[in-house]
Amino acid sequence: MCGIVGAVAERQVTPILIEGLKRLEYRGYDSSGIAVIDPETGSLKRLRRLGKVNELVKANQEQGTEGTVGIAHTRWATHGRPSEANAHPHLSGHKLAIVHNGIIENYEVLREQLKANGYEFSSETDTEIIAHTIHQALKTSESLLDAVQRSVTQFEGAYGLAVVSLDYPDQIVIARKGSPLVLGLGIGENFIASDQLALLPVTNRFIFIEEGDTGIVERDKISLFDKDGNVVEREVHEFDAEHDSGDKGEFRHYMLKEIYEQPRSIQATLDGRITDTKLSDTIFTEAELDILKEVDRVQIVACGTSYHAGSVARYWLEDIVGLPCQIEVASEFRYRKKVVLGKTLFVTVSQSGETADTLAALRTSKELGFYATLVICNVPGSSLVRESDMCLMTNAGAEIGVASTKAFTTQLVALLLLTLQLGKSNGLSEEKEKEVVRELRMLPSYIEATLLIDKQIQLLAHRFADKHNTLFLGRGVQYPIAMEGALKLKEISYIHAEAYPAGELKHGPLALVDENMPIVAVAPNNELHEKLKSNLEEVRARGGELYVFADKSAGLNPDNDFHVVELPSVGDVVAPIVYTVPLQLLSYYVAEQKGTDIDQPRNLAKSVTVE
Ligand code: F6R
């Protein structure tokens, strides 16, 4: 999704802005642009390009942008096709430039009003109305901030906004509603961005802008105002530089790097949270534990990969703890009539903490009177973290590849920790707790062992590369893992993939099976193994080619049309986490064969901050 970077400094800001944009590339975008003010010469220069940030870099080398105050943007088209004219920054007159994330829903009405007042439009975007509205307000305002504060009252929808003007050459004015903004604090220089990752080369001190805030960012000063215009102080957070995964190291893609980081990221999720035999009692505060003790049901809401993590947790919560649990995708949950029963804990799961649908669902849950809210999240200070009663951070470190990998497995670990925590007040035996904790302690080494089958999977990948459809099968808790495997394959290799609980095959999808339809099955040696084996035979009998990821003790016999990839024997509880890894590798190597843009697949964005 769109990205914003801005800087007010003594030094030239273009390199900072460009580096920031490069760091936001992972979020997905189609064009980029920059506007820089040189207070000494009184010039405002804008450059925009369709395509990758490198196009902007080339344009900058040819034309140059000098200045010490600037804003920059990567655009992911919502209103108006990807084009240079629609790229940000947008200007109004020759003095005012803005960048915007989000969507202004009432832009058509505002556009007509502005046209009637003589404004001309040079783009198809909703954003250009923001530039003209502020320009118009400036005529009767005492400051740029005043103009922005008066303008935003007219906007319906979401915005993260940064504005510069030649009449206020030492300021960036910002506003936030619905789209995240963060300030980076320097010495004699300050920065803004939509994601702190963009600013890690220049600072590790951040202020997360709250909903409804506006502010002025200057070299030596930051002034913030809440939604009612009152001066506010916001907490400064220090970001651990170790979490900056800004380069790919020895790997060709961030996705592969992040798949290989999983033993480490899972360890980071576990650190300090389990002892040798039990869950540590310091994961939650005393007050939070008092709330969790009362919980008698769980409702999980999330999107995409995070939804799959929640779907696994439903099995855990009901199997291990006996707590009733429901799960729903956020985009449906937010618009459906709900019945809230008992003391239901409302759990959201999100890598970014900024997914618009999940955030809206959280806000709806508060109106509906859910007992308490908890988020499983990877980004400290994100909107979901700030707006939830409790949070359990996944500590996976920055995930850059659009396709979620280490965020997913660490979400599963965090959800398993939450399951144990809720188990404590719901009759979970010490013995069961000890067994799960032992498996969790082993998990990083299980993943290490699983990564060793990389080459074997690489060799199988070419068998998928020319196919158009694939089926993924799983049973029980492995069904959501099959769903996650199918999602990974379709999003990065563009091969249509669907997941089915294997027992459903005979009710329809079996009709699809022929020699052109590879079928992938996740088959740990659990109580459903024999049933799954029968389902696989049904497929074989119809000429389907099978690729089965199975426990090495399962005794499956490979054949020409029956490929078996053996995984280490692991406990049932952590098996879904372990079996995720080969499916990630499979989709990665199929996409590599096909030559797709693995880290930034077409049409997708890392953090989906619009509905
Ligand atoms: C797929 C993927 C998406 C996200 C979804 C939710 O690989 O990454 O499906 O899982 O957009 O995002 P978060 O977890 O940030 O709320």
XYZ file of C-alpha atoms and ligand atoms in Angstrom:
627
model
C 0.000 0.000 0.000
C 1.013 3.635 -0.277
C 4.031 4.838 1.674
C 5.000 8.253 3.008
C 8.421 9.627 3.941
C 9.338 13.178 4.913
C 12.307 15.020 6.372
C 13.158 18.484 7.743
C 16.928 18.778 8.138
C 20.021 20.962 7.757
C 21.373 18.536 5.166
C 20.044 17.610 1.732
C 16.983 15.421 2.263
C 16.570 13.756 -1.153
C 18.885 10.797 -0.334
C 17.005 10.237 2.947
C 13.658 10.339 1.160
C 14.775 7.985 -1.610
C 16.274 5.493 0.854
C 13.028 5.680 2.845
C 10.966 4.993 -0.281
C 13.171 2.009 -1.123
C 12.541 0.636 2.325
C 8.803 0.970 1.731
C 8.911 -0.787 -1.649
C 7.970 -4.047 0.025
C 4.525 -2.675 0.785
C 3.588 -2.780 -2.897
C 3.184 0.299 -5.139
C 2.976 1.372 -8.768
C 4.557 4.836 -8.876
C 6.577 7.183 -6.711
C 7.343 10.844 -6.279
C 9.151 13.472 -4.252
C 8.726 17.204 -3.550
C 11.579 19.167 -2.014
C 11.800 22.734 -0.749
C 15.008 24.683 -0.742
C 14.381 27.429 1.838
C 17.518 29.314 0.699
C 16.418 29.711 -2.914
C 12.695 29.573 -2.204
C 12.070 26.793 -4.703
C 9.686 23.826 -4.590
C 10.644 21.030 -6.975
C 8.555 17.920 -7.662
C 9.510 14.729 -9.508
C 7.218 11.751 -10.139
C 7.652 8.514 -12.037
C 5.552 5.508 -12.928
C 7.092 2.176 -11.916
C 9.856 1.356 -9.465
C 11.641 3.842 -7.208
C 14.723 3.338 -9.394
C 12.907 5.284 -12.125
C 12.631 8.162 -9.683
C 16.306 7.797 -8.805
C 17.230 8.059 -12.506
C 15.006 11.112 -12.950
C 16.612 12.699 -9.914
C 20.093 12.051 -11.320
C 19.074 13.831 -14.536
C 17.091 16.713 -13.081
C 18.226 16.987 -9.455
C 16.181 18.035 -6.453
C 17.978 20.220 -3.949
C 16.519 21.035 -0.588
C 16.416 20.485 3.121
C 12.676 19.951 3.566
C 10.797 17.338 1.586
C 8.060 14.764 1.290
C 7.955 11.600 -0.790
C 5.479 8.857 -1.611
C 4.960 5.445 -3.129
C 1.439 5.088 -4.545
C -0.727 1.978 -4.748
C -3.586 2.967 -7.034
C -7.068 3.172 -5.555
C -8.708 6.148 -7.328
C -7.297 6.543 -10.832
C -5.033 4.142 -12.702
C -1.269 3.962 -12.055
C 0.256 6.895 -13.974
C 2.673 9.749 -13.486
C -0.198 12.241 -13.357
C -1.871 10.312 -10.545
C 1.368 9.799 -8.564
C 1.966 11.897 -5.432
C 3.004 14.511 -4.368
C 0.066 16.545 -5.637
C 0.386 20.286 -5.943
C -2.049 23.132 -5.592
C -0.613 26.245 -7.194
C 3.186 26.364 -7.236
C 3.741 26.573 -3.512
C 1.882 23.718 -1.860
C 2.594 19.975 -2.105
C 1.000 17.052 -0.304
C 1.298 13.285 0.012
C -1.591 11.173 1.264
C -2.288 7.589 2.321
C -5.881 6.414 2.641
C -9.071 7.203 0.759
C -11.223 10.337 0.886
C -14.710 8.942 0.433
C -16.546 12.225 -0.228
C -14.031 13.404 -2.827
C -16.573 13.703 -5.641
C -18.669 16.271 -3.770
C -15.570 18.210 -2.716
C -14.179 18.091 -6.239
C -17.344 19.721 -7.639
C -17.234 22.436 -4.972
C -13.568 23.145 -5.679
C -14.199 23.243 -9.429
C -16.981 25.762 -8.842
C -14.408 27.847 -6.958
C -12.090 27.812 -9.966
C -9.721 24.937 -9.116
C -8.509 22.797 -12.008
C -7.630 19.130 -11.612
C -4.721 17.401 -13.277
C -5.256 13.876 -11.866
C -8.022 11.338 -11.309
C -7.173 10.929 -7.630
C -9.093 11.663 -4.465
C -5.853 13.130 -3.091
C -5.767 16.178 -5.328
C -8.888 17.525 -3.601
C -6.888 17.572 -0.347
C -4.221 19.786 -1.908
C -6.791 22.242 -3.281
C -8.874 22.235 -0.086
C -5.810 23.170 1.971
C -4.765 25.750 -0.629
C -8.220 27.313 -0.423
C -8.210 27.255 3.395
C -4.770 28.900 3.462
C -6.265 32.082 2.006
C -8.100 32.712 5.279
C -5.804 30.890 7.740
C -3.184 32.197 10.100
C -0.852 29.237 9.540
C -0.361 26.104 7.453
C -1.382 24.032 10.473
C -4.580 26.037 10.831
C -5.375 25.465 7.128
C -4.775 21.726 7.478
C -6.811 21.470 10.691
C -9.734 23.293 9.086
C -9.501 21.259 5.893
C -9.484 17.813 7.487
C -12.855 18.472 9.114
C -14.314 18.286 5.575
C -12.830 14.891 4.731
C -14.736 11.650 5.187
C -12.606 8.513 5.012
C -9.022 7.860 5.966
C -5.878 9.903 5.704
C -2.256 10.003 6.715
C -1.156 13.351 5.366
C 2.031 15.373 4.999
C 1.993 18.910 3.622
C 4.738 21.373 2.695
C 4.402 24.945 1.506
C 6.877 27.495 0.227
C 5.203 30.036 2.521
C 6.209 27.873 5.524
C 9.534 26.563 4.195
C 10.804 25.045 7.461
C 7.796 22.873 8.297
C 6.019 19.697 7.396
C 2.445 19.688 8.646
C 0.890 16.293 9.297
C -2.556 14.867 10.022
C -3.743 11.354 10.734
C -7.088 9.598 10.694
C -7.202 5.917 9.857
C -3.816 5.705 8.114
C -0.698 5.357 10.265
C 1.999 7.989 10.612
C 5.120 7.915 12.717
C 7.598 10.666 13.557
C 11.329 9.909 13.684
C 13.347 12.068 16.043
C 16.840 13.225 15.166
C 19.229 15.894 16.410
C 18.555 19.104 14.546
C 16.435 17.128 12.105
C 13.138 15.300 12.253
C 11.350 12.861 9.992
C 7.961 11.424 9.210
C 6.897 8.144 7.640
C 3.964 5.802 7.327
C 6.123 2.956 8.673
C 9.111 3.299 10.992
C 11.135 0.903 8.828
C 11.550 3.724 6.325
C 13.443 5.784 8.893
C 15.717 3.210 10.533
C 18.831 4.470 8.692
C 18.356 7.922 10.303
C 16.888 7.295 13.741
C 15.691 4.708 16.242
C 13.465 7.084 18.238
C 9.847 7.297 17.229
C 6.531 8.868 18.151
C 3.423 7.102 16.874
C 0.823 9.638 15.829
C -2.591 8.978 17.339
C -5.968 9.002 15.589
C -7.132 12.559 14.927
C -3.744 14.127 15.691
C -2.300 16.979 13.660
C 1.149 18.504 14.035
C 4.037 20.618 12.840
C 7.412 18.975 12.283
C 10.404 21.318 12.291
C 14.159 20.792 12.597
C 14.354 21.367 16.370
C 10.762 21.072 17.366
C 7.703 18.918 17.076
C 4.283 20.291 18.032
C 1.373 17.876 18.257
C -2.351 18.502 18.725
C -5.134 16.040 19.498
C -8.416 15.837 17.599
C -9.825 18.755 19.596
C -6.821 20.942 18.836
C -5.271 20.678 22.323
C -1.482 20.514 22.589
C -0.426 16.933 23.394
C 2.768 15.089 24.264
C 3.100 11.598 22.810
C 5.403 8.938 24.191
C 8.798 8.399 22.523
C 9.575 4.748 21.660
C 13.034 3.351 21.003
C 13.187 0.753 18.253
C 15.565 -2.145 18.624
C 17.943 -1.864 15.655
C 18.419 -5.645 15.692
C 14.938 -5.896 14.300
C 15.948 -3.994 11.205
C 15.979 -6.631 8.479
C 16.629 -4.011 5.838
C 18.838 -6.156 3.606
C 18.568 -9.584 2.032
C 22.002 -10.799 3.108
C 23.013 -13.946 1.206
C 19.448 -14.637 0.020
C 17.984 -13.801 -3.379
C 14.687 -12.702 -1.891
C 13.399 -11.422 1.419
C 10.851 -14.223 1.406
C 13.516 -16.926 1.426
C 15.502 -15.036 4.050
C 12.424 -14.794 6.224
C 11.612 -18.495 5.779
C 15.138 -19.269 6.996
C 14.854 -16.822 9.891
C 12.022 -18.827 11.430
C 14.011 -20.818 14.010
C 15.367 -17.496 15.305
C 12.099 -15.581 15.161
C 10.222 -18.405 16.900
C 12.892 -18.420 19.600
C 12.403 -14.656 19.998
C 8.642 -15.201 20.419
C 9.330 -17.787 23.124
C 12.111 -15.984 24.990
C 11.118 -15.156 28.551
C 7.681 -16.666 28.053
C 8.275 -20.303 28.981
C 10.407 -21.987 31.610
C 11.654 -25.575 31.285
C 8.283 -26.986 32.196
C 5.628 -24.312 32.149
C 4.353 -21.034 30.909
C 6.075 -18.094 32.529
C 3.754 -16.075 34.758
C 5.029 -12.725 33.525
C 3.620 -12.721 29.987
C 0.657 -10.685 31.139
C 0.313 -8.152 33.957
C -1.625 -9.027 37.115
C -4.563 -6.936 35.937
C -4.556 -8.667 32.547
C -4.386 -12.088 34.172
C -7.445 -11.188 36.249
C -9.313 -10.447 33.032
C -8.102 -13.582 31.244
C -9.177 -15.784 34.164
C -12.790 -14.765 33.591
C -12.861 -15.494 29.862
C -15.358 -18.205 28.884
C -15.279 -17.924 25.057
C -12.990 -16.627 22.350
C -13.792 -14.818 19.103
C -10.846 -14.498 16.704
C -10.896 -12.050 13.796
C -8.166 -11.514 11.198
C -7.433 -11.383 7.455
C -5.495 -13.566 5.016
C -2.564 -15.438 6.487
C -3.344 -14.108 9.964
C -6.836 -15.582 9.587
C -5.241 -18.960 8.916
C -3.208 -18.622 12.124
C -6.423 -17.866 14.015
C -8.068 -20.892 12.379
C -5.360 -23.174 13.799
C -5.834 -21.600 17.224
C -9.518 -22.493 17.155
C -8.537 -26.185 17.142
C -6.054 -25.626 19.960
C -8.450 -23.666 22.156
C -11.216 -26.218 21.788
C -8.983 -29.366 21.881
C -6.500 -28.393 24.556
C -8.505 -26.040 26.748
C -12.134 -26.815 25.915
C -12.945 -23.130 25.406
C -15.560 -22.424 22.729
C -13.908 -20.458 19.939
C -15.180 -18.818 16.771
C -13.114 -17.364 13.960
C -14.108 -15.046 11.142
C -12.442 -12.932 8.471
C -12.500 -9.286 9.522
C -14.028 -7.965 6.297
C -17.134 -10.081 6.959
C -17.224 -9.723 10.718
C -17.350 -5.934 10.600
C -20.553 -5.861 8.549
C -22.502 -8.679 10.142
C -25.015 -8.646 12.981
C -23.460 -10.409 15.942
C -24.616 -11.963 19.158
C -22.058 -11.523 21.936
C -22.232 -14.298 24.494
C -20.817 -14.463 28.010
C -17.341 -13.163 28.672
C -15.971 -13.466 25.173
C -12.374 -12.451 24.612
C -12.068 -10.695 21.246
C -8.713 -11.636 19.688
C -7.320 -9.993 16.563
C -4.273 -11.379 14.760
C -2.213 -9.131 12.518
C 1.372 -8.867 11.346
C 1.193 -5.154 10.601
C -1.308 -4.054 13.213
C -2.714 -1.664 10.614
C -5.023 -3.810 8.469
C -8.085 -1.618 7.918
C -10.670 -4.416 8.144
C -9.171 -5.892 11.312
C -8.953 -2.476 12.932
C -12.579 -1.751 12.024
C -13.591 -5.138 13.483
C -11.769 -4.304 16.734
C -13.592 -0.992 16.960
C -16.913 -2.741 16.256
C -16.152 -5.273 18.993
C -15.893 -2.459 21.515
C -19.273 -1.080 20.506
C -20.739 -4.560 20.788
C -19.503 -4.977 24.328
C -17.065 -7.886 24.035
C -15.582 -8.651 27.438
C -11.996 -7.675 26.548
C -9.772 -7.318 23.483
C -6.348 -8.788 22.806
C -4.124 -8.516 19.736
C -1.420 -10.867 18.514
C 0.808 -8.494 16.540
C 4.286 -7.988 15.136
C 4.550 -4.205 15.039
C 4.969 -2.352 18.334
C 3.033 0.896 18.502
C 0.725 -0.076 15.635
C -2.944 0.909 15.700
C -4.190 -2.530 16.786
C -1.669 -2.625 19.626
C -2.637 0.827 20.807
C -6.360 0.234 20.617
C -6.512 -3.244 22.185
C -6.783 -3.885 25.935
C -3.931 -6.411 25.801
C -1.273 -7.418 23.333
C 1.007 -10.382 22.811
C 3.828 -9.373 20.481
C 5.221 -11.928 18.051
C 8.745 -10.439 18.024
C 9.421 -11.821 14.530
C 11.352 -8.715 13.470
C 10.467 -6.750 10.366
C 8.864 -8.858 7.654
C 9.581 -7.364 4.242
C 8.348 -10.010 1.770
C 4.706 -9.352 0.947
C 3.932 -13.037 1.419
C 3.839 -13.601 5.145
C 6.076 -16.418 6.435
C 7.864 -15.844 9.741
C 5.001 -13.624 10.891
C 2.627 -16.580 10.436
C 4.670 -19.142 12.354
C 5.328 -16.695 15.186
C 1.624 -15.849 15.310
C 0.991 -19.561 15.774
C 3.520 -19.685 18.603
C 1.931 -16.662 20.298
C -1.534 -18.193 19.885
C -0.291 -21.407 21.466
C 1.069 -19.406 24.404
C -2.308 -17.706 24.720
C -3.990 -21.125 24.614
C -1.821 -22.266 27.538
C -2.559 -19.069 29.426
C -6.307 -19.515 29.017
C -5.845 -23.183 29.886
C -4.592 -22.235 33.338
C -8.026 -21.057 34.398
C -9.842 -23.778 32.466
C -8.532 -26.963 33.975
C -5.454 -27.574 31.820
C -3.397 -30.220 33.613
C 0.218 -29.513 34.592
C 1.177 -32.570 32.620
C -0.403 -31.269 29.401
C 1.158 -27.841 29.961
C 4.554 -29.497 30.395
C 4.096 -31.533 27.213
C 3.177 -28.477 25.114
C 6.020 -26.421 26.618
C 8.486 -29.228 25.839
C 7.325 -29.247 22.199
C 7.576 -25.463 22.039
C 11.150 -25.610 23.351
C 11.983 -28.106 20.613
C 10.267 -26.097 17.906
C 13.238 -24.016 16.659
C 15.254 -27.226 16.189
C 12.312 -28.953 14.446
C 12.176 -26.054 11.999
C 15.970 -26.234 11.468
C 15.582 -29.929 10.645
C 12.682 -29.239 8.299
C 14.641 -26.577 6.409
C 17.112 -29.323 5.463
C 14.585 -30.669 2.924
C 14.948 -27.438 0.947
C 16.822 -29.100 -1.967
C 14.262 -31.882 -2.236
C 11.458 -29.351 -2.540
C 13.451 -27.306 -5.037
C 13.643 -30.414 -7.266
C 9.873 -30.928 -7.124
C 9.016 -27.302 -7.899
C 9.450 -27.587 -11.683
C 6.581 -30.088 -11.777
C 4.224 -27.284 -10.699
C 5.574 -24.399 -12.725
C 3.545 -25.158 -15.909
C 0.340 -26.065 -14.082
C -2.697 -23.795 -13.782
C -4.421 -25.327 -10.766
C -3.403 -27.092 -7.569
C -5.329 -28.630 -4.699
C -4.052 -28.580 -1.121
C -5.434 -31.131 1.320
C -5.280 -31.385 5.081
C -7.437 -32.730 7.853
C -8.244 -31.320 11.275
C -5.762 -28.725 12.492
C -3.777 -29.230 9.270
C -6.667 -27.959 7.143
C -5.829 -24.285 7.883
C -2.214 -25.140 7.041
C -3.390 -26.457 3.649
C -5.275 -23.152 3.245
C -2.117 -21.227 4.043
C -0.119 -23.366 1.560
C -2.684 -22.623 -1.160
C -2.651 -18.890 -0.386
C 1.164 -18.768 -0.554
C 1.222 -20.562 -3.907
C -1.400 -18.376 -5.539
C -0.078 -15.064 -4.280
C 3.517 -15.463 -5.424
C 3.356 -17.941 -8.330
C -0.078 -16.861 -9.661
C -1.124 -20.520 -9.938
C -4.706 -21.032 -8.876
C -4.690 -23.088 -5.684
C -7.499 -24.192 -3.424
C -7.492 -25.950 -0.097
C -9.945 -28.607 0.978
C -10.388 -30.636 4.105
C -9.475 -33.993 2.541
C -12.772 -35.619 3.596
C -14.674 -33.125 1.401
C -13.052 -34.263 -1.850
C -15.706 -36.806 -2.688
C -18.422 -34.163 -2.312
C -17.345 -32.300 -5.428
C -13.704 -31.384 -6.007
C -12.762 -34.957 -6.950
C -14.317 -34.138 -10.348
C -11.372 -31.803 -10.982
C -8.720 -34.430 -10.463
C -6.699 -35.488 -13.514
C -3.031 -35.676 -14.482
C -2.877 -31.856 -14.854
C -3.872 -31.190 -11.279
C -1.078 -31.649 -8.753
C -2.395 -32.367 -5.287
C -0.433 -31.422 -2.197
C -1.269 -33.046 1.126
C -0.026 -32.364 4.643
C -0.005 -35.670 6.466
C 1.553 -35.765 9.919
C 1.202 -39.025 11.757
C -1.817 -38.019 13.847
C -5.130 -39.663 14.634
C -6.545 -38.639 11.246
C -3.650 -40.144 9.315
C -5.418 -43.341 8.275
C -8.466 -41.374 7.132
C -6.233 -39.056 5.110
C -4.500 -42.041 3.523
C -7.875 -43.275 2.231
C -8.593 -39.815 0.810
C -5.231 -39.884 -0.973
C -6.044 -43.280 -2.485
C -9.279 -41.785 -3.863
C -7.175 -39.205 -5.667
C -4.673 -41.752 -6.964
C -7.405 -43.953 -8.339
C -8.443 -41.017 -10.544
C -5.000 -40.391 -12.027
C -4.063 -37.472 -9.761
C -0.400 -36.788 -9.018
C 0.202 -36.509 -5.295
C 2.840 -34.621 -3.316
C 2.618 -35.616 0.312
C 4.472 -34.017 3.205
C 4.469 -36.743 5.808
C 5.996 -37.794 9.084
C 8.956 -40.071 8.432
C 7.392 -42.670 10.700
C 4.147 -42.735 8.697
C 5.342 -45.479 6.364
C 4.057 -44.008 3.098
C 5.507 -45.687 0.008
C 6.483 -43.349 -2.803
C 5.675 -44.276 -6.392
C 5.699 -42.579 -9.835
C 2.568 -40.563 -9.165
C 3.022 -40.470 -5.395
C 5.821 -38.214 -4.189
C 6.561 -38.333 -0.495
C 8.659 -35.714 1.305
C 9.512 -36.883 4.798
C 9.535 -34.473 7.727
C 10.964 -35.009 11.195
C 8.638 -36.645 13.725
C 7.166 -33.915 15.890
C 4.443 -33.670 18.525
C 0.858 -33.201 17.334
C 0.468 -29.772 18.893
C 3.352 -28.082 17.071
C 2.928 -30.101 13.840
C 0.904 -27.336 12.104
C 3.801 -24.912 12.653
C 6.389 -27.377 11.312
C 4.304 -28.428 8.279
C 3.924 -24.801 7.223
C 7.615 -24.587 6.324
C 7.733 -27.030 3.365
C 4.653 -25.374 1.883
C 6.360 -21.982 2.107
C 9.439 -23.412 0.386
C 7.331 -25.079 -2.292
C 5.536 -21.863 -3.248
C 8.840 -19.968 -3.151
C 10.613 -22.361 -5.546
C 7.617 -22.648 -7.897
C 7.491 -18.834 -8.102
C 11.247 -18.746 -8.654
C 10.869 -21.180 -11.593
C 8.153 -18.975 -13.024
C 10.245 -15.835 -12.563
C 7.556 -13.829 -10.764
C 8.241 -10.834 -8.526
C 8.405 -12.905 -5.337
C 8.834 -10.166 -2.757
C 6.324 -7.823 -4.343
C 3.744 -9.933 -6.158
C 1.516 -8.100 -8.624
C -1.549 -6.268 -7.288
C -0.692 -6.983 -3.638
C 0.427 -4.795 -0.777
C 2.134 -5.680 2.476
C -0.053 -3.684 4.752
C -3.649 -3.265 3.620
C -4.627 0.027 5.210
C -7.645 0.650 2.983
C -10.880 -1.280 2.939
C -0.459 -13.208 2.746
C -0.515 -12.029 3.587
C -1.849 -11.394 3.802
C -1.922 -10.810 5.229
C -3.237 -10.028 5.400
C -3.397 -9.508 6.813
O 0.824 -13.724 2.688
O 0.474 -11.565 4.068
O -2.884 -12.286 3.567
O -1.844 -11.850 6.138
O -3.270 -8.956 4.504
O -2.339 -8.679 7.158
P -1.950 -8.414 8.662
O -1.480 -9.709 9.221
O -0.873 -7.378 8.598
O -3.195 -7.928 9.341
